[in-house]
PDB file of C-alpha atoms in Angstrom:
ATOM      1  CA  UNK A 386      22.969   4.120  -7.947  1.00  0.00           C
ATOM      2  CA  UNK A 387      22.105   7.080  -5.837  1.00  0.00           C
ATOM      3  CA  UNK A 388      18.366   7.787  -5.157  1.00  0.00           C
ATOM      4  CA  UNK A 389      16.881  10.671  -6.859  1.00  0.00           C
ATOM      5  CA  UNK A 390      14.368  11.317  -3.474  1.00  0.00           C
ATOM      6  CA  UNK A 391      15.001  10.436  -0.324  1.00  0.00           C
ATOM      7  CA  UNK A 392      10.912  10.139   1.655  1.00  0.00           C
ATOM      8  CA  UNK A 393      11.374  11.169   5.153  1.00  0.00           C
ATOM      9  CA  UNK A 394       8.472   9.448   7.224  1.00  0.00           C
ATOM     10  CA  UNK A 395       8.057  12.461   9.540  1.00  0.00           C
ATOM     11  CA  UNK A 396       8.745  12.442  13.876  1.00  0.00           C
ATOM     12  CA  UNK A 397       8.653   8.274  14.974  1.00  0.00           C
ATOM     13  CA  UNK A 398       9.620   6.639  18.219  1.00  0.00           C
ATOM     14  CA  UNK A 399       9.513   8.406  21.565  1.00  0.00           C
ATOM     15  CA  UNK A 400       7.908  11.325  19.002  1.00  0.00           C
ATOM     16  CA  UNK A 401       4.701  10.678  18.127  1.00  0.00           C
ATOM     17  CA  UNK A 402       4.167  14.291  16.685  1.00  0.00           C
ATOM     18  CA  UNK A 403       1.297  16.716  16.690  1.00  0.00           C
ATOM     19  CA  UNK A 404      -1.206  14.855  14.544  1.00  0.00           C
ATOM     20  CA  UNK A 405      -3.151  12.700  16.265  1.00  0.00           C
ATOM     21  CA  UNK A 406      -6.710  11.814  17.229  1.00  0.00           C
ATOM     22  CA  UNK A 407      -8.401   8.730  18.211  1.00  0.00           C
ATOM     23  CA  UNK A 408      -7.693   7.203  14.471  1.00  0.00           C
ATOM     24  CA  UNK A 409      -4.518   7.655  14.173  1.00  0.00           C
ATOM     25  CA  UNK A 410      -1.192   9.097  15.738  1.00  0.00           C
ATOM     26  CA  UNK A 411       0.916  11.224  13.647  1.00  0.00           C
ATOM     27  CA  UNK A 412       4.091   9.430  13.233  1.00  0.00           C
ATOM     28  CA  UNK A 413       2.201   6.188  12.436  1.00  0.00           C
ATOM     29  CA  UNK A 414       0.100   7.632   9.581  1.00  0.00           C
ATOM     30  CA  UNK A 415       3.833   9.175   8.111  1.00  0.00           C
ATOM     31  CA  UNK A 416       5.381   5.912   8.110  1.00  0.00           C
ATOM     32  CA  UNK A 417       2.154   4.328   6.203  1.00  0.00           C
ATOM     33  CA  UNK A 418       2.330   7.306   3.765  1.00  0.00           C
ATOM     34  CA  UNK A 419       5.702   6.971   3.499  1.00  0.00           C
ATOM     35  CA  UNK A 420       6.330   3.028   3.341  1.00  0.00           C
ATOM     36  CA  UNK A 421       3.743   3.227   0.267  1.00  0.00           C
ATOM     37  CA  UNK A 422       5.514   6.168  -1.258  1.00  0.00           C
ATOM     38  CA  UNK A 423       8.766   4.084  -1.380  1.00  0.00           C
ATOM     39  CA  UNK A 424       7.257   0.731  -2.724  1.00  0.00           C
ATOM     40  CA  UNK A 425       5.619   2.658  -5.786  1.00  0.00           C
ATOM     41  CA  UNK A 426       8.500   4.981  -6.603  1.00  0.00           C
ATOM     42  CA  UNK A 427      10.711   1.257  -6.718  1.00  0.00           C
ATOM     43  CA  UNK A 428       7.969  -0.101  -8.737  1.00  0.00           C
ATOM     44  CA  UNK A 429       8.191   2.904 -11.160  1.00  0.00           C
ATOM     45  CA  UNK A 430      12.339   2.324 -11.649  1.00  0.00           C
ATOM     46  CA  UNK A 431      12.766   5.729  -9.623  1.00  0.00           C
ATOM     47  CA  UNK A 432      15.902   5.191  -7.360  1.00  0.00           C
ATOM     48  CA  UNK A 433      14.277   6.309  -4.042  1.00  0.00           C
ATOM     49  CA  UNK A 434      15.450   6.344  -0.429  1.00  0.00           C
ATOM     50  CA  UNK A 435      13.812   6.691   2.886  1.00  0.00           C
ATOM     51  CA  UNK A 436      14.633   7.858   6.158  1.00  0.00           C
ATOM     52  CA  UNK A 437      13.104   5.307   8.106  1.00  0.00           C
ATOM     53  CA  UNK A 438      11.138   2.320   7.767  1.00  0.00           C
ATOM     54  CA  UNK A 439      10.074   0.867  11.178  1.00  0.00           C
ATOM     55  CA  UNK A 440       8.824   2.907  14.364  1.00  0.00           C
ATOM     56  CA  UNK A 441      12.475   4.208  15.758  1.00  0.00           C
ATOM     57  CA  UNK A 442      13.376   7.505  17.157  1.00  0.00           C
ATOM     58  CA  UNK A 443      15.313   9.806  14.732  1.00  0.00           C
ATOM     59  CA  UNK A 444      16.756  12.996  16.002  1.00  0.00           C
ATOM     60  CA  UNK A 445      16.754  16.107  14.206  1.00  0.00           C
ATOM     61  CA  UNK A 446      20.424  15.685  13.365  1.00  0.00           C
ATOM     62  CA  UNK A 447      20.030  11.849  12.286  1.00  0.00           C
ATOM     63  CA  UNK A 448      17.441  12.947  10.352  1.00  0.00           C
ATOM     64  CA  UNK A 449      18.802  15.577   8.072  1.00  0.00           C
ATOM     65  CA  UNK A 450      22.083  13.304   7.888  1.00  0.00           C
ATOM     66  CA  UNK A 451      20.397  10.623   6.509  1.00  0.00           C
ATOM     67  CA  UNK A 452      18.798  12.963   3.896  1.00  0.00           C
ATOM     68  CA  UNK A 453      21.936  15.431   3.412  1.00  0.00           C
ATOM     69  CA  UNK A 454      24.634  11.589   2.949  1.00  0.00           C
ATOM     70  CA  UNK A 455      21.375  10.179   0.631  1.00  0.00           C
ATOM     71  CA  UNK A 456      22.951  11.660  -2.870  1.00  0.00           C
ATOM     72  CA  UNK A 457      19.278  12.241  -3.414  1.00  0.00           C
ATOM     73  CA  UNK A 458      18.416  15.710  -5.162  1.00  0.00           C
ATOM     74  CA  UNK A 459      14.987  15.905  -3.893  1.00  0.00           C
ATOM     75  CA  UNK A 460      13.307  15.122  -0.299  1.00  0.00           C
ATOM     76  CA  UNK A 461       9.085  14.621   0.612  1.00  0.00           C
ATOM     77  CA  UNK A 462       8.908  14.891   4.006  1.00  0.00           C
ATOM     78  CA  UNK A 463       5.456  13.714   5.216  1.00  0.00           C
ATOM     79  CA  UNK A 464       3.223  14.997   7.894  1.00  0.00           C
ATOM     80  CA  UNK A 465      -0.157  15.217   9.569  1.00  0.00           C
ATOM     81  CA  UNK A 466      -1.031  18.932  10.766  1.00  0.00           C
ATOM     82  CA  UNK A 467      -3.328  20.137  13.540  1.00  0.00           C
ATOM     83  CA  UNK A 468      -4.083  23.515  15.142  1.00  0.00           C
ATOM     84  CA  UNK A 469      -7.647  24.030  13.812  1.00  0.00           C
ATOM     85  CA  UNK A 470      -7.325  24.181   9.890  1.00  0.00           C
ATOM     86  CA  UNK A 471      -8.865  22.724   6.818  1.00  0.00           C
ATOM     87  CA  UNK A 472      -6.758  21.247   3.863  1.00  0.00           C
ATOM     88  CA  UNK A 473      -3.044  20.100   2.768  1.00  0.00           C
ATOM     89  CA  UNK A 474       0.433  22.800   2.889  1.00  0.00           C
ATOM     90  CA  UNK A 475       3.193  22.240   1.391  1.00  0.00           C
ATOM     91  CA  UNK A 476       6.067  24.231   2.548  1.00  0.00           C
ATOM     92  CA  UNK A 477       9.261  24.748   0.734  1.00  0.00           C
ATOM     93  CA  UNK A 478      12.770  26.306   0.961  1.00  0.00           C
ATOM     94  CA  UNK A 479      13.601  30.046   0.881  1.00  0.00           C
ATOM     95  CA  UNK A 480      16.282  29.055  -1.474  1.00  0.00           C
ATOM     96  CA  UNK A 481      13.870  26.808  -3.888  1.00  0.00           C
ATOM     97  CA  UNK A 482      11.046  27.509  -5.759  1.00  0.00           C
ATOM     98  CA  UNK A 483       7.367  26.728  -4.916  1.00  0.00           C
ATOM     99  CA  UNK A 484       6.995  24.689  -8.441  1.00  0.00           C
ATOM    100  CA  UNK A 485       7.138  21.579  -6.783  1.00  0.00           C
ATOM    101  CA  UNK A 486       5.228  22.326  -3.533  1.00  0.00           C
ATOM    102  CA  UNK A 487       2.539  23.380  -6.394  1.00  0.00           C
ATOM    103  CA  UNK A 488       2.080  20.386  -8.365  1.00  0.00           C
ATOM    104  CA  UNK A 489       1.858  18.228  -4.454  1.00  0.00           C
ATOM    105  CA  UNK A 490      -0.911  20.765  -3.851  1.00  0.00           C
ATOM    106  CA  UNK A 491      -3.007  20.588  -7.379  1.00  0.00           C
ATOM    107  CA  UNK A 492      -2.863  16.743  -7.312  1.00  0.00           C
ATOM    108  CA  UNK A 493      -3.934  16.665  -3.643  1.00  0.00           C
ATOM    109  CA  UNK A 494      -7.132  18.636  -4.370  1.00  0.00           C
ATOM    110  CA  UNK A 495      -7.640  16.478  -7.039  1.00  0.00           C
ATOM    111  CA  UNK A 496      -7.497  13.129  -4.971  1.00  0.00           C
ATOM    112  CA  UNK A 497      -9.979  15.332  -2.566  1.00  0.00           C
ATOM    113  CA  UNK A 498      -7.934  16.932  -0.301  1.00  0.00           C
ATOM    114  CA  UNK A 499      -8.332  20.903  -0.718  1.00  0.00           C
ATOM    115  CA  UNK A 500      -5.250  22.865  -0.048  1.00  0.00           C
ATOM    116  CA  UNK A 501      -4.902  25.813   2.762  1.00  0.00           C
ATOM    117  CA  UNK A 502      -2.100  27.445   1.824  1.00  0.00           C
ATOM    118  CA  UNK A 503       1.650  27.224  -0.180  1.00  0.00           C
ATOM    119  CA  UNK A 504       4.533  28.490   1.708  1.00  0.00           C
ATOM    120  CA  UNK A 505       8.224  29.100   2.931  1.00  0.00           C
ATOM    121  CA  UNK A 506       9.033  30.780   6.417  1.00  0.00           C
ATOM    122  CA  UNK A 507      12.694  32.431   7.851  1.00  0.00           C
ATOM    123  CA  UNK A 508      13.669  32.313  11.360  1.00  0.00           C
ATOM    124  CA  UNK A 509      12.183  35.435  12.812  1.00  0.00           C
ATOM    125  CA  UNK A 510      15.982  36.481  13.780  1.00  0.00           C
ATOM    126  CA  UNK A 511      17.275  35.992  10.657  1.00  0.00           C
ATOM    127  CA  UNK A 512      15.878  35.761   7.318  1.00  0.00           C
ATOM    128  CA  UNK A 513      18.203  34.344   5.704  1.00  0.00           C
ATOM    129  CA  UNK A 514      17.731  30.654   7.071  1.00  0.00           C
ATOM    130  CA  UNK A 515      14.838  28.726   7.254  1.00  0.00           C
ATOM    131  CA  UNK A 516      12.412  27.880   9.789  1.00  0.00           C
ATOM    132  CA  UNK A 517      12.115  24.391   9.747  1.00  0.00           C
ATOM    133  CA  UNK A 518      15.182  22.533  10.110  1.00  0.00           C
ATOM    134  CA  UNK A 519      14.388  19.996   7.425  1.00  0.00           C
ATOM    135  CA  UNK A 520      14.671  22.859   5.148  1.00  0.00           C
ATOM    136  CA  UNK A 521      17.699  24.816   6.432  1.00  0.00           C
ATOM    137  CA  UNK A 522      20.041  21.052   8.094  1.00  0.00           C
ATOM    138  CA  UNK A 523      18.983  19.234   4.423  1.00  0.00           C
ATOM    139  CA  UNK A 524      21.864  20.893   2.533  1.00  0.00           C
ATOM    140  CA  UNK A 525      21.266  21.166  -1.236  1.00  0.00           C
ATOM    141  CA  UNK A 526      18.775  18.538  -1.253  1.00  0.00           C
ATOM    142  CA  UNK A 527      15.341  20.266  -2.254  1.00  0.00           C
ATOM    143  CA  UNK A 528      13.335  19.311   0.721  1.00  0.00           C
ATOM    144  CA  UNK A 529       9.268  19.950   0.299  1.00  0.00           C
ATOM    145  CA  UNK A 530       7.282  19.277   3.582  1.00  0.00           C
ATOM    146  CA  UNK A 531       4.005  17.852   3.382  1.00  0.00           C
ATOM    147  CA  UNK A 532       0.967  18.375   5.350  1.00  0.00           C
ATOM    148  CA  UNK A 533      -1.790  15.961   4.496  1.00  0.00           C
ATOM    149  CA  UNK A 534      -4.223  17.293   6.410  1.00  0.00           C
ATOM    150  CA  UNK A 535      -5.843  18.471  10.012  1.00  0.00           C
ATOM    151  CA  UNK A 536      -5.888  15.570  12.738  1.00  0.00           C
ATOM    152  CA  UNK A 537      -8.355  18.254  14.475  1.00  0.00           C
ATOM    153  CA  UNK A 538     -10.403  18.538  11.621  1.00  0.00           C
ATOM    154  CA  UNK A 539     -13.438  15.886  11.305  1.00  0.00           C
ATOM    155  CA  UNK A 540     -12.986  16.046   7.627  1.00  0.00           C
ATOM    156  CA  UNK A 541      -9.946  15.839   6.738  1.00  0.00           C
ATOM    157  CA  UNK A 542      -9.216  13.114   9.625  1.00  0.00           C
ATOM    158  CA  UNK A 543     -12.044  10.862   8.017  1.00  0.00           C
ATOM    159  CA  UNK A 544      -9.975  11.837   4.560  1.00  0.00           C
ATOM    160  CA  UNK A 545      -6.966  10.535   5.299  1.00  0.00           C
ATOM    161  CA  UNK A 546      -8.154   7.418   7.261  1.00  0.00           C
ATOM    162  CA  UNK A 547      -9.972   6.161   4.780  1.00  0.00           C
ATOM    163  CA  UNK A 548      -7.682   7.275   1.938  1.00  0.00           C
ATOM    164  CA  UNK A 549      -4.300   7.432   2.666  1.00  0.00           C
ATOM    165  CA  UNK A 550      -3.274   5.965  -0.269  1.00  0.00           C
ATOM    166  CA  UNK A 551      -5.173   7.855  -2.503  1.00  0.00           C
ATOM    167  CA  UNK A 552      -3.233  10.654  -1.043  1.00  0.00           C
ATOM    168  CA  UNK A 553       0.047   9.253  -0.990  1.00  0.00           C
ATOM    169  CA  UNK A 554      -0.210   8.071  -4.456  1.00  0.00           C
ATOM    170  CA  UNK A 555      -1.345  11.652  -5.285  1.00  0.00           C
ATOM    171  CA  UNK A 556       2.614  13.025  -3.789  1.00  0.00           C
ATOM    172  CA  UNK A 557       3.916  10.040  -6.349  1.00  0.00           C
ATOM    173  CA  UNK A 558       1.999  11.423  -9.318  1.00  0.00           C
ATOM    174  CA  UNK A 559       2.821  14.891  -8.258  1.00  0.00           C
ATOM    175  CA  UNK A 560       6.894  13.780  -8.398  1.00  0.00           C
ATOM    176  CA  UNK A 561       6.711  12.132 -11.311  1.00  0.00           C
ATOM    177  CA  UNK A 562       4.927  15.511 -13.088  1.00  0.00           C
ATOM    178  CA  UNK A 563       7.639  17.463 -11.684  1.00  0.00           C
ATOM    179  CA  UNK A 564      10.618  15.513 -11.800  1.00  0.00           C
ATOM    180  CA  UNK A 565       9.625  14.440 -15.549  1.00  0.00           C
ATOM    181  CA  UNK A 566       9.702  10.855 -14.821  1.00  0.00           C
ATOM    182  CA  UNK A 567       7.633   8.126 -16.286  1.00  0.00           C
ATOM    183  CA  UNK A 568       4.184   7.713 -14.432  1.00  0.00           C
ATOM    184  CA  UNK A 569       1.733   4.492 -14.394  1.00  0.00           C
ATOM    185  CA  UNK A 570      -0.778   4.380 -12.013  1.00  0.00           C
ATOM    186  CA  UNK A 571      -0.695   1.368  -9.629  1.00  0.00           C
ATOM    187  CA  UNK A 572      -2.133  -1.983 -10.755  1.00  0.00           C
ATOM    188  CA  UNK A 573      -5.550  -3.077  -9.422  1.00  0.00           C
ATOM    189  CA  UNK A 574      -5.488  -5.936  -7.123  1.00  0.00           C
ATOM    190  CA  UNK A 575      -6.096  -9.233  -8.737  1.00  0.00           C
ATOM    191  CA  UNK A 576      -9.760 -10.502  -8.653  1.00  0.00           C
ATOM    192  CA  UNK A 577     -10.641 -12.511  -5.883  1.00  0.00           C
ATOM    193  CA  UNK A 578     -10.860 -16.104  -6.694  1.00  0.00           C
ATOM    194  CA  UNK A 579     -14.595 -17.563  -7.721  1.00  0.00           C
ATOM    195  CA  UNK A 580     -15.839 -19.900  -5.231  1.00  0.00           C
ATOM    196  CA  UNK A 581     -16.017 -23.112  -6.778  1.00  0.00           C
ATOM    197  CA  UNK A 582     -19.681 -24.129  -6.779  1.00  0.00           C
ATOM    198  CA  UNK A 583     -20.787 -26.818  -4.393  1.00  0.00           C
ATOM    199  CA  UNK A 584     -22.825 -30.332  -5.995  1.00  0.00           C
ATOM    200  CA  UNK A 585     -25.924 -29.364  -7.345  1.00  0.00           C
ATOM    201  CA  UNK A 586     -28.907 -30.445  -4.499  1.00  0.00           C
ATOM    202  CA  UNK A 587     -32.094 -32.432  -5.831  1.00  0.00           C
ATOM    203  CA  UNK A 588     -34.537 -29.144  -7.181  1.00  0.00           C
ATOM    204  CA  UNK A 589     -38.156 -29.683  -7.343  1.00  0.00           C
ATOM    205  CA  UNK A 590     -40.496 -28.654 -10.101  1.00  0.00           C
ATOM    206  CA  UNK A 591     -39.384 -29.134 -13.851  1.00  0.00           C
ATOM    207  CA  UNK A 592     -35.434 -29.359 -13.258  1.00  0.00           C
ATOM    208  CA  UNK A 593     -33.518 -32.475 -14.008  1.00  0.00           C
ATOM    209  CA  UNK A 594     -32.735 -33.262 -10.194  1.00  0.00           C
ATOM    210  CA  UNK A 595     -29.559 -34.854  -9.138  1.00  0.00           C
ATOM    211  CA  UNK A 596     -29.693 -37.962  -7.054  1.00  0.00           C
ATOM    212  CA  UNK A 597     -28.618 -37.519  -3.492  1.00  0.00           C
ATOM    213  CA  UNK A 598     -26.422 -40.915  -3.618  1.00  0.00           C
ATOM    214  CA  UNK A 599     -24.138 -39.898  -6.175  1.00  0.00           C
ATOM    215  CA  UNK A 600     -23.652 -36.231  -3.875  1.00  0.00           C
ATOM    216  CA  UNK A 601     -22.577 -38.603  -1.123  1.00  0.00           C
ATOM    217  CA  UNK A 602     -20.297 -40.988  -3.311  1.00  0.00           C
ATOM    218  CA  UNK A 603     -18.683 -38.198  -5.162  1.00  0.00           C
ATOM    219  CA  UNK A 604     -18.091 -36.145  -1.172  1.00  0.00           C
ATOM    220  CA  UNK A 605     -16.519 -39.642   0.503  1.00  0.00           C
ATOM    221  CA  UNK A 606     -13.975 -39.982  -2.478  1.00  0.00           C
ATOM    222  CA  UNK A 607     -13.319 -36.782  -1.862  1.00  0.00           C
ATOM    223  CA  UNK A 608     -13.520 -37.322   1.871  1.00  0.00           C
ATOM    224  CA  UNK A 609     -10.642 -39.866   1.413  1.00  0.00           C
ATOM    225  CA  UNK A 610      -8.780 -38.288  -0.501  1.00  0.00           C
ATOM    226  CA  UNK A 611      -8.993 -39.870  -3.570  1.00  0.00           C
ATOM    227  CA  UNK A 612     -10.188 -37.293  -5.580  1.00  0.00           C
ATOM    228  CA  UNK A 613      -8.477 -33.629  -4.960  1.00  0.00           C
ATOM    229  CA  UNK A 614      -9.318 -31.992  -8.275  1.00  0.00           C
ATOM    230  CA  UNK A 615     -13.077 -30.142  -7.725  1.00  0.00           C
ATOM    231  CA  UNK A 616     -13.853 -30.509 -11.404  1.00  0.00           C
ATOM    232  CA  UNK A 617     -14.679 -33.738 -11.170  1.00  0.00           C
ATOM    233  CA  UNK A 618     -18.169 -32.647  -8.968  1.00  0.00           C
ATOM    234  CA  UNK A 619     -19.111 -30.847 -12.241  1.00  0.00           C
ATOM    235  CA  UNK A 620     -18.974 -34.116 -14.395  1.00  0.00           C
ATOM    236  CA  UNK A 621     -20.071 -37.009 -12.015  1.00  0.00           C
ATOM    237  CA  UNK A 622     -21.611 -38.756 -14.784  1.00  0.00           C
ATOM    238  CA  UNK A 623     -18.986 -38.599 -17.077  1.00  0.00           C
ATOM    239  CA  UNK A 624     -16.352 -41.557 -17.268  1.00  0.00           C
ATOM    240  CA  UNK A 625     -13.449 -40.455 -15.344  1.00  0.00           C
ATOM    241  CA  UNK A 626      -9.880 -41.215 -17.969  1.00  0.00           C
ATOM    242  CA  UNK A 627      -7.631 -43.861 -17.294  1.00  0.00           C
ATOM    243  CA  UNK A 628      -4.877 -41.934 -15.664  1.00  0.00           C
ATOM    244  CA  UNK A 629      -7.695 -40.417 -13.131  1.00  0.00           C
ATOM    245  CA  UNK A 630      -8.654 -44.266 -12.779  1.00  0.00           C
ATOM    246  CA  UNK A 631      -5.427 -45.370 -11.485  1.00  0.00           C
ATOM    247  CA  UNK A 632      -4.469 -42.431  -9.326  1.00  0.00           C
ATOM    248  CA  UNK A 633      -7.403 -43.242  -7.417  1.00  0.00           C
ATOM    249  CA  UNK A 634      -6.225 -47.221  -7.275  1.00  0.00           C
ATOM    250  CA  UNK A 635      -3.113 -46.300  -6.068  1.00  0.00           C
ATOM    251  CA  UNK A 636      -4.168 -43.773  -3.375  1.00  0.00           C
ATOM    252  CA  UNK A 637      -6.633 -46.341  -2.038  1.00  0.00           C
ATOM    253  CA  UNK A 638      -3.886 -49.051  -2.414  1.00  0.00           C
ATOM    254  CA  UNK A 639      -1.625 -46.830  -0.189  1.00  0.00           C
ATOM    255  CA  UNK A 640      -3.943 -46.026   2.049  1.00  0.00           C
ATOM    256  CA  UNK A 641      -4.753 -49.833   2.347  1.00  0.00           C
ATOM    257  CA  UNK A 642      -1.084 -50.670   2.957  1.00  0.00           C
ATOM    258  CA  UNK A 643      -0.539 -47.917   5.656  1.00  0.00           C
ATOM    259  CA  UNK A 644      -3.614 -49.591   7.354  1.00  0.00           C
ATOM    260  CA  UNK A 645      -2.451 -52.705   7.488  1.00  0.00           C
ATOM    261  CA  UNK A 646       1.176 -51.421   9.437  1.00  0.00           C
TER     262      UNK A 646
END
C-alpha cells in the first residue's frame, strides 16, 4: 500500500544543518522528531514513509526523489531554525494552501511552542517557483516544512530538549485533524514494577517482631536456590504445599548429586 505521508528527517550526514547549540545539532534533533513521527503514524494504521532513518547524507536530489517515487500525497519535513527568532513556521507551497501549515501551527502553540509566522516564498527571479526546493523538486506531493523552533533562542532550545515529543506528537495530531484520520493519543508507559518488599526486621515497642533465625533460614534457601518464588518471604510461617515440598527435595537432591561428580 502506498504511504499517505512521506516524514522527511531534515539535512543528516556530512550536513548537520543550521540548528544547533550545545544541546543538540540540527540534523540529530530531525531524525528524533522524525523517527517518533513514523512509529506513531504506524501505530495509528496511517501508511507512512520516511526519508531517512539513520544519520546518512541525502542530497537535495535524493531527497526530493525519495519523496516525489513515495506515492505519498502529503510530506512533513522537519527542522530546527536559528537566526535570532522566537517560535515555530511552517512554510508551505505557492501552489497549496496554508490549511495544513495552520493546524501544525495551532497545535504547536498548544503543546507550548508559540508560532512566529505562516508562510510561502518564490524565487526572487521568478515567482512562479518556489524557494525552497523541498517545495518546488517534491512534485505534487504537498510538502509543509516545519520549524520547531530557534536553536539561538534560550527558550525555545530548552523547549524542544526537554519536549521533543510533545512537539512531535503535536505535528501527528495536527495530520490526523487535517488529513481526517483517526487520532488516539499515545499510550502511557506501563507502571514501573513494585519492589517486592524485603523480610520484615525484628521492630521494637508493641509490634509482633519477627525472629531473626527464620530471616536467615528463609535467605539461605533462597541463597541455594531452593526457593525462587519471593512470596514465600511473605508467609514463612505458613506450611509450604506438597508440590513446593518436593521441588525443594529435588533441587537439593540435584544439587547433592552434582556435588558428589
Amino acid at each position: 500500500m502506498a504511504p499517505i505521508l512521506i516524514i522527511d528527517a531534515g539535512h543528516g550526514g556530512i550536513d548537520p544543518g543550521g540548528g544547533n547549540n550545545a544541546q543538540f545539532t540540527e540534523k540529530d534533533m530531525n531524525l528524533k522528531i522524525s523517527l517518533y513521527q513514523y512509529r506513531r503514524f504506524q501505530e495509528l494504521n496511517i501508511p507512512v514513509a520516511i526519508t531517512r532513518t539513520t544519520d546518512i547524507t541525502l542530497t537535495a536530489e535524493a531527497r526530493t526523489a525519495k519523496v516525489r517515487e513515495s506515492g505519498a500525497r502529503y510530506c512533513i519535513s522537519n527542522h530546527i531554525n536559528s537566526g535570532g527568532g522566537r517560535g515555530s513556521e511552517a512554510i508551505y507551497s505557492i501552489y497549496s494552501t496554508p490549511t495544513l501549515s495552520r493546524i501544525i501551527a495551532e497545535e504547536l502553540k498548544a503543546a507550548g511552542m508559540p508560532n512566529r509566522r505562516i508562510f510561502t516564498r518564490t524565487l526572487p527571479n521568478n515567482s512562479k517557483l518556489d524557494y525552497y526546493y523541498m517545495h518546488r523538486e517534491t512534485g505534487s506531493v504537498e510538502t509543509v516544512i516545519v520549524e520547531y523552533g530557534f536553536a539561538d533562542n534560550a527558550q525555545d532550545a530548552n523547549k524542544l530538549a526537554s519536549d521533543w515529543e510533545g512537539l512531535a506528537e503535536a505535528v501527528v495530531r495536527a495530520f490526523c485533524i487535517y488529513a481526517k484520520q483517526n487520532y488516539r493519543p499515545p499510550s502511557p508507559p506501563p507502571p514501573e514494577p513494585k519492589p517486592t518488599p524485603g523480610p520484615t526486621k525484628p521492630e521494637s515497642g508493641g509490634g509482633q517482631p519477627v525472629p531473626e533465625w527464620k530471616h536467615e533460614a528463609i535467605n539461605w534457601l533462597y541463597e541455594q536456590g531452593f526457593l525462587t518464588d519471593e512470596i514465600w518471604r511473605q508467609q514463612m510461617d505458613q506450611p509450604l504445599p506438597l508440590w513446593a515440598e518436593a521441588l525443594i527435595i529435588k533441587r537439593l537432591y540435584e544439587k547433592l548429586s552434582q556435588q558428589e561428580k
